[in-house]
Coordinates of C-alpha atoms in Angstrom, one line a residue:
X29 CA 0.0 0.1 0.0
X30 CA 1.5 3.3 -1.0
X31 CA 1.0 6.2 1.3
X32 CA -0.5 9.6 0.3
X33 CA 2.0 12.0 -1.0
X34 CA 1.9 15.5 0.5
X35 CA 1.2 17.0 -3.0
X36 CA -1.9 15.0 -3.4
X37 CA -3.0 15.9 0.0
X38 CA -2.4 19.6 -0.8
X39 CA -4.2 19.6 -4.1
X40 CA -7.2 17.7 -2.4
X41 CA -7.2 20.4 0.5
X42 CA -7.1 23.1 -2.2
X43 CA -9.9 21.7 -4.2
X44 CA -12.1 21.5 -0.9
X45 CA -11.3 24.9 0.1
X46 CA -12.4 26.3 -3.4
X47 CA -15.4 24.4 -3.4
X48 CA -16.5 25.8 0.1
X49 CA -16.0 29.4 -1.0
X50 CA -18.6 28.9 -3.9
X51 CA -22.1 29.9 -2.8
X52 CA -24.2 26.8 -2.0
X53 CA -21.3 24.2 -2.3
X54 CA -20.0 22.1 0.5
X55 CA -17.1 20.1 0.4
X56 CA -15.1 17.9 2.6
X57 CA -11.8 15.9 2.7
X58 CA -11.9 12.2 3.4
X59 CA -8.4 10.2 3.8
X60 CA -7.6 6.7 4.4
X61 CA -4.2 5.5 4.5
X62 CA -3.9 4.9 0.7
X63 CA -6.1 7.4 -0.6
X64 CA -7.6 11.1 -0.3
X65 CA -10.9 11.7 -1.9
X66 CA -12.9 15.3 -1.8
X67 CA -16.7 14.9 -1.8
X68 CA -18.6 18.1 -2.9
X69 CA -22.3 18.6 -2.6
X70 CA -23.7 21.2 -5.3
X71 CA -26.6 23.5 -4.8
X72 CA -28.7 21.2 -6.6
X73 CA -27.9 18.2 -4.3
X74 CA -25.8 16.2 -6.6
X75 CA -22.6 14.9 -4.7
X76 CA -19.4 14.5 -6.6
X77 CA -16.5 12.3 -5.4
X78 CA -13.4 13.7 -6.7
X79 CA -10.0 11.4 -7.0
X80 CA -6.8 12.8 -7.9
X81 CA -4.1 11.1 -10.0
X82 CA -0.7 12.9 -10.1
X83 CA 1.9 11.1 -11.6
X84 CA 0.9 8.8 -14.4
X85 CA -1.9 8.7 -17.0
X86 CA -5.4 7.7 -15.9
X87 CA -6.0 3.9 -17.2
X88 CA -9.2 1.7 -17.2
X89 CA -8.6 0.2 -13.9
X90 CA -8.4 3.4 -12.2
X91 CA -11.7 4.4 -13.4
X92 CA -13.0 1.0 -12.4
X93 CA -11.6 1.4 -8.9
X94 CA -13.4 4.8 -8.8
X95 CA -16.8 3.3 -9.8
X96 CA -16.4 0.6 -7.2
X97 CA -15.9 3.2 -4.5
X98 CA -18.7 5.5 -5.2
X99 CA -21.6 5.3 -3.1
X100 CA -25.0 5.1 -4.8
X101 CA -26.0 8.6 -6.1
X102 CA -22.5 10.0 -6.2
X103 CA -21.0 11.1 -9.4
X104 CA -17.4 10.7 -10.1
X105 CA -14.7 13.1 -11.1
X106 CA -11.1 12.0 -11.9
X107 CA -8.6 15.0 -11.7
X108 CA -5.3 14.1 -13.7
X109 CA -2.4 16.6 -12.8
X110 CA -0.9 15.2 -16.1
X111 CA -4.1 15.6 -18.2
X112 CA -3.4 12.1 -19.8
X113 CA -6.1 9.4 -20.0
X114 CA -5.8 6.0 -22.0
X115 CA -8.4 5.6 -24.7
X116 CA -10.0 2.8 -22.8
X117 CA -10.3 5.0 -19.6
X118 CA -12.0 7.8 -21.5
X119 CA -14.6 5.6 -23.0
X120 CA -15.5 3.9 -19.9
X121 CA -15.6 7.2 -18.1
X122 CA -17.9 8.6 -21.0
X123 CA -20.0 5.4 -20.7
X124 CA -20.4 5.7 -17.1
X125 CA -20.7 9.4 -17.1
X126 CA -17.7 10.0 -14.9
X127 CA -15.9 13.6 -15.7
X128 CA -12.3 13.6 -16.6
X129 CA -10.7 16.9 -15.5
X130 CA -7.1 18.1 -16.2
X131 CA -5.6 21.0 -14.2
X132 CA -7.2 23.3 -16.9
X133 CA -10.7 22.4 -15.5
X134 CA -9.7 23.5 -11.8
X135 CA -9.3 27.0 -13.3
X136 CA -13.2 27.0 -13.7
X137 CA -13.3 26.0 -9.8
X138 CA -10.7 28.9 -9.0
X139 CA -12.8 31.4 -10.9
X140 CA -16.0 30.3 -9.4
X141 CA -14.3 30.7 -6.0
X142 CA -13.0 34.1 -6.8
X143 CA -16.3 35.5 -8.1
X144 CA -18.2 33.6 -5.5
X145 CA -20.7 32.2 -7.8
X146 CA -21.2 28.7 -9.3
X147 CA -21.8 29.6 -13.0
X148 CA -18.3 28.7 -14.1
X149 CA -18.6 25.2 -12.6
X150 CA -21.2 24.6 -15.3
X151 CA -18.6 24.9 -17.9
X152 CA -16.6 22.2 -16.1
X153 CA -19.5 19.6 -16.3
X154 CA -21.1 20.1 -12.8
X155 CA -24.6 20.5 -12.1
X156 CA -25.1 23.6 -10.2
X157 CA -28.9 24.3 -10.2
X158 CA -31.9 22.8 -8.9
X159 CA -33.9 21.5 -12.0
X160 CA -37.4 22.5 -10.9
X161 CA -40.5 21.0 -12.9
X162 CA -42.3 23.7 -15.0
X163 CA -45.6 24.5 -13.2
X164 CA -48.2 26.2 -15.2
X165 CA -50.9 28.1 -13.3
X166 CA -54.3 28.0 -14.6
X167 CA -55.9 31.4 -14.8
X168 CA -59.3 31.6 -14.0
X169 CA -61.3 32.6 -17.2
X170 CA -64.1 34.6 -15.5
X171 CA -66.1 35.1 -12.4
X172 CA -69.6 34.8 -13.6
X173 CA -72.2 34.7 -10.8
X174 CA -76.0 34.4 -11.3
X175 CA -78.8 32.0 -11.9
X176 CA -78.4 29.6 -15.1
X177 CA -81.2 27.6 -16.4
X178 CA -80.6 24.6 -18.4

């Protein structure tokens, strides 16, 4: 079992801190002996689990491990510091709706935190609004009163 590197821990803390500066978002850091994970809840209630890969390209087994670790209802996001993903990993991620980020997507998070708004996060693929069903109110046609004979 490989211990968590200080760089990985620092990046995870940075991501969690940035999410906590965005209105309506709540992020927390979860560490085990071998892994560090950021959980972030959006204003819409969607929960994202962020996994960080620093050194090598993200491969298919990494995506499979992430999918295994997800709690039902969570959405996965893999952050690759190198920005490299194997073709098989990208295909599986697309099929299972896992977001694949490089450090350039973190720019949207930095921008959202600086502006204190969630809109830039939508550009990175995150759900930021509650989808409300369209409610059509029926307007009353007339208020006719009286006696009617049939």
